[in-house]
């Protein structure tokens, strides 16, 4: 009897210990996750927190900066939209992004299809070469590019960005779409061609509809990349009526030593957060492209 | 993968014998013609607006082109000689290497931890994932603006916190009257003024690089982790390997190639970055955080010496060539695998 009771006690003790260890592991997991989340998000949290501060609150050195000492206000957002060129920047960004999407689709969709279906062995190698073009950074090309833009008569115009941005969206999106087209079975085109469509007809009527998720991904990334680009825009455009958000906000709203911090932060957050949401939605596709298909997630 | 490419000429389909098909359609139905035709727009774009600028970038660096006079007169290595003799250039080169490599060493360590966390299941994981991705997914300039405000000379919340904890301010342990200042940090001041001291400004740029590229490395590693076959994990489990042994002897070696990919992208993106330094410090104080990309901009565009700017930017090329070679190797490996 005592032997059994002894055994049970040992088991109970072991179980309790395992329970503690599990709880410890969970605790560690949550702690580390929280620390990383804080590190990533604090600049944004501070950004958003600042937007609603009144000037009297923000510029009073005696105030606790982590509280709203005066009631929060929307005045700074109103100032941003009514007294700065912010709306112009937003409109320009949408204009550039929309046209970049169109150009990217026109070039990347057929290219990706050709590389996966029509060019045989060297298609794959050429595809990788095109992807490597994406890694050639704007910081290496912006000096001669300013000259080309001037030659094209686009200096200081938002059209300069429309023309130049596809240089990085086309390579990346072609590569992404190649992955999509590879996963579409041949039968789809074959069936369409048996039904009497030409190859082009088969592509338009059978392949494009099933690759809509891929095309959507391309649209999302072309928009995101347009928003992210900085050095070309800075080098090409100087007048504020042609600027996009990224350069407009950082060059126009920061004037010498006079900062409208709250409006500046509003300007950043209003654009940054929607872009981040879209990007996160398509992140897995992005990574699949980046790992060269070496990893199938 | 090669099954698809192997079949490119095969589909023998009835339409080729269809008498109703007009001539033009015949032509366009031939893969050998339609393929190159569909590639044309992309190829024209890439040759015209990446190939030509790349050649021009090299030509400029051997010429005396300025913003005013863009004719290309050969001057040999003169630009490189002038550029290399410039102390700011040497500082920029040193900073570029320092920022890229140090940040990626830190990133790969942190990314392994973060990827391990995100591969576990827990409550609120989607929110955590969204938050930790923010630095990568938000437009760079706007994200860096957040740090610019965090590190403000007067209103930095970091300073405020340190003041509350009595780390900075008069009569604290770091009062310069009490002991010699460490680095260049006048902790006795009311404010640290992060972006006004060379060492601290460099630390700030480095931190922002780590902050911004950590999400990318993490998601790449996560993708690699899901690709480790379950039976390998099971085998290690059955053999009775402890968690740490599994981590060191099974997971990390299997993850090594994908870690290389993550580091490679990290180095390429930080090495060639312009925006972080431009928005945070404009290369200051007194050029102490200047990197190749920003220095090329200040010389080439603002200083209007296209030739010198191009010569400076050309120093970005070797790292890219190296990266391209590694990528090609990896691609070949994944093809044979």
XYZ file of C-alpha atoms in Angstrom, chain B residues 14-255:
242
model
C -6.364 20.047 -82.896
C -6.448 23.777 -83.606
C -3.303 23.627 -85.715
C -5.177 21.686 -88.358
C -8.216 23.906 -88.194
C -8.683 25.371 -91.660
C -10.712 28.338 -90.359
C -7.833 29.776 -88.429
C -6.639 32.973 -90.100
C -2.931 33.366 -90.912
C -2.174 35.941 -88.195
C -3.493 33.662 -85.528
C -1.258 30.880 -86.730
C 1.773 33.068 -86.293
C 0.815 34.268 -82.836
C 0.075 30.736 -81.753
C 3.666 29.723 -82.244
C 5.437 29.681 -78.895
C 8.723 30.679 -80.500
C 7.216 33.946 -81.690
C 4.623 34.714 -79.058
C 7.119 34.179 -76.200
C 9.620 36.864 -77.190
C 6.761 39.159 -78.184
C 5.205 38.944 -74.735
C 8.589 39.497 -73.117
C 9.309 42.575 -75.177
C 7.703 45.320 -73.035
C 9.473 44.149 -69.869
C 12.810 43.711 -71.635
C 12.597 47.142 -73.275
C 11.857 48.694 -69.894
C 14.706 46.938 -68.160
C 17.292 47.647 -70.845
C 16.148 51.227 -71.361
C 15.780 52.310 -67.766
C 18.069 50.005 -65.816
C 20.698 48.886 -68.334
C 21.392 52.289 -69.875
C 21.491 54.144 -66.528
C 23.863 51.508 -65.177
C 26.218 52.042 -68.117
C 25.849 55.818 -67.729
C 26.652 55.514 -64.017
C 29.972 53.917 -64.908
C 30.674 56.401 -67.734
C 29.899 59.402 -65.521
C 32.331 58.248 -62.893
C 35.154 58.393 -65.461
C 34.068 61.792 -66.814
C 33.833 65.383 -65.651
C 30.071 65.763 -66.044
C 28.302 68.344 -63.906
C 24.620 69.209 -63.612
C 25.254 72.183 -65.904
C 27.447 70.428 -68.462
C 26.496 66.818 -68.922
C 28.787 66.039 -71.834
C 30.993 63.069 -71.073
C 34.703 63.871 -71.278
C 37.008 61.063 -70.268
C 39.127 61.961 -67.238
C 40.212 58.474 -66.236
C 40.436 57.693 -62.564
C 40.546 61.318 -61.465
C 37.119 61.275 -59.803
C 38.001 58.211 -57.814
C 41.275 59.794 -56.765
C 39.531 62.968 -55.594
C 36.772 61.030 -53.912
C 39.031 58.636 -52.030
C 41.210 61.458 -50.744
C 38.178 63.092 -49.191
C 37.863 62.427 -45.473
C 34.072 62.524 -45.610
C 34.058 59.835 -48.264
C 36.197 57.585 -46.089
C 33.831 58.231 -43.198
C 30.869 57.405 -45.461
C 32.452 54.165 -46.620
C 33.271 53.150 -43.049
C 29.749 53.989 -41.856
C 28.115 52.138 -44.733
C 30.034 48.956 -43.934
C 29.542 49.385 -40.201
C 25.789 49.975 -40.426
C 25.184 47.110 -42.844
C 27.254 44.417 -41.168
C 26.759 45.231 -37.494
C 23.013 45.698 -37.945
C 22.711 42.346 -39.726
C 24.672 40.479 -37.061
C 22.222 41.789 -34.481
C 19.261 41.166 -36.787
C 20.042 37.517 -37.425
C 20.292 36.791 -33.699
C 17.067 38.633 -32.880
C 15.287 37.189 -35.921
C 15.991 33.648 -34.758
C 14.429 34.394 -31.388
C 11.458 36.232 -32.886
C 10.835 33.531 -35.494
C 10.865 30.923 -32.726
C 8.269 32.961 -30.833
C 6.072 33.426 -33.900
C 6.236 29.741 -34.812
C 4.546 28.896 -31.488
C 0.794 29.176 -31.037
C -0.470 31.729 -28.547
C -3.290 34.155 -27.975
C -2.992 37.451 -29.796
C -0.430 36.064 -32.235
C -1.985 37.824 -35.228
C -1.766 41.170 -33.477
C 1.837 40.549 -32.445
C 2.660 39.578 -36.022
C 1.058 42.729 -37.413
C 2.903 44.906 -34.895
C 6.334 43.369 -35.356
C 5.956 43.690 -39.145
C 5.111 47.421 -38.975
C 8.699 48.689 -39.307
C 9.067 46.851 -42.617
C 5.596 47.387 -44.024
C 5.262 51.151 -43.465
C 6.862 53.462 -46.048
C 10.478 53.941 -44.952
C 10.548 57.711 -44.833
C 7.403 57.872 -42.697
C 8.581 55.152 -40.338
C 11.921 56.888 -39.844
C 10.028 60.117 -39.159
C 8.619 58.382 -36.094
C 12.155 57.795 -34.822
C 13.137 61.336 -35.709
C 10.478 62.533 -33.290
C 11.356 59.894 -30.670
C 14.954 61.138 -30.686
C 14.132 64.852 -30.721
C 16.607 67.109 -28.929
C 14.010 68.634 -26.638
C 10.948 66.398 -26.515
C 12.394 62.880 -26.692
C 10.224 60.501 -24.650
C 13.354 58.409 -24.016
C 14.921 61.388 -22.272
C 11.737 61.995 -20.328
C 11.721 58.395 -19.133
C 15.389 58.541 -18.199
C 14.771 61.767 -16.292
C 11.926 60.157 -14.376
C 14.216 57.264 -13.498
C 16.925 59.785 -12.507
C 19.389 58.517 -15.068
C 19.907 61.911 -16.671
C 19.611 65.407 -15.264
C 21.561 67.267 -12.606
C 22.557 65.435 -9.421
C 22.288 61.983 -10.985
C 24.864 59.238 -11.092
C 25.878 60.387 -14.571
C 26.409 64.005 -13.628
C 29.563 64.958 -15.584
C 30.857 66.850 -12.583
C 30.776 63.615 -10.633
C 32.532 61.372 -13.154
C 34.106 61.379 -16.597
C 31.523 61.255 -19.375
C 31.304 57.955 -21.238
C 31.498 58.100 -25.037
C 30.414 61.588 -25.948
C 27.339 61.527 -23.810
C 26.771 64.453 -21.520
C 24.386 62.660 -19.205
C 24.413 65.593 -16.843
C 22.537 67.697 -19.382
C 18.823 68.022 -19.277
C 18.645 66.147 -22.579
C 20.753 63.507 -24.282
C 20.314 65.102 -27.740
C 20.645 61.783 -29.519
C 21.049 63.100 -33.032
C 23.522 65.850 -32.178
C 26.415 63.668 -30.978
C 28.361 61.640 -33.567
C 28.510 58.390 -31.581
C 24.902 58.544 -30.485
C 23.700 59.518 -33.956
C 25.506 56.469 -35.373
C 23.930 54.320 -32.694
C 20.544 55.769 -33.658
C 21.021 54.956 -37.358
C 22.170 51.450 -36.456
C 19.152 50.915 -34.217
C 16.747 52.073 -36.906
C 18.357 49.692 -39.411
C 17.977 46.792 -36.978
C 14.402 47.841 -36.250
C 13.512 48.074 -39.917
C 15.121 44.907 -41.291
C 14.319 42.586 -38.378
C 10.791 41.856 -39.691
C 12.096 40.856 -43.118
C 14.678 38.437 -41.703
C 12.058 37.042 -39.343
C 9.491 36.226 -42.004
C 12.149 34.688 -44.226
C 13.254 32.468 -41.332
C 9.637 31.606 -40.515
C 9.143 30.453 -44.090
C 12.253 28.310 -43.705
C 11.035 26.805 -40.442
C 7.740 25.632 -41.871
C 9.740 23.927 -44.605
C 11.637 21.650 -42.183
C 10.036 18.251 -42.730
C 7.991 17.000 -39.804
C 9.651 13.549 -39.869
C 13.039 15.139 -39.151
C 11.569 16.814 -36.082
C 9.840 13.581 -35.068
C 13.030 11.583 -35.452
C 14.899 13.981 -33.190
C 12.056 13.795 -30.690
C 12.054 9.971 -30.668
C 15.816 9.893 -30.250
C 15.165 11.765 -27.027
C 17.070 14.905 -27.987
C 16.439 17.757 -25.583
C 14.930 21.026 -26.810
C 18.304 22.765 -26.940
C 20.047 19.836 -28.635
C 17.277 19.755 -31.258
C 17.674 23.472 -31.755
C 21.453 23.373 -32.158
C 21.923 20.106 -34.025
C 18.742 19.837 -36.076
C 16.993 23.151 -36.586
C 19.853 25.600 -36.939
C 21.846 23.560 -39.494
C 18.695 23.009 -41.554
C 17.954 26.721 -41.343
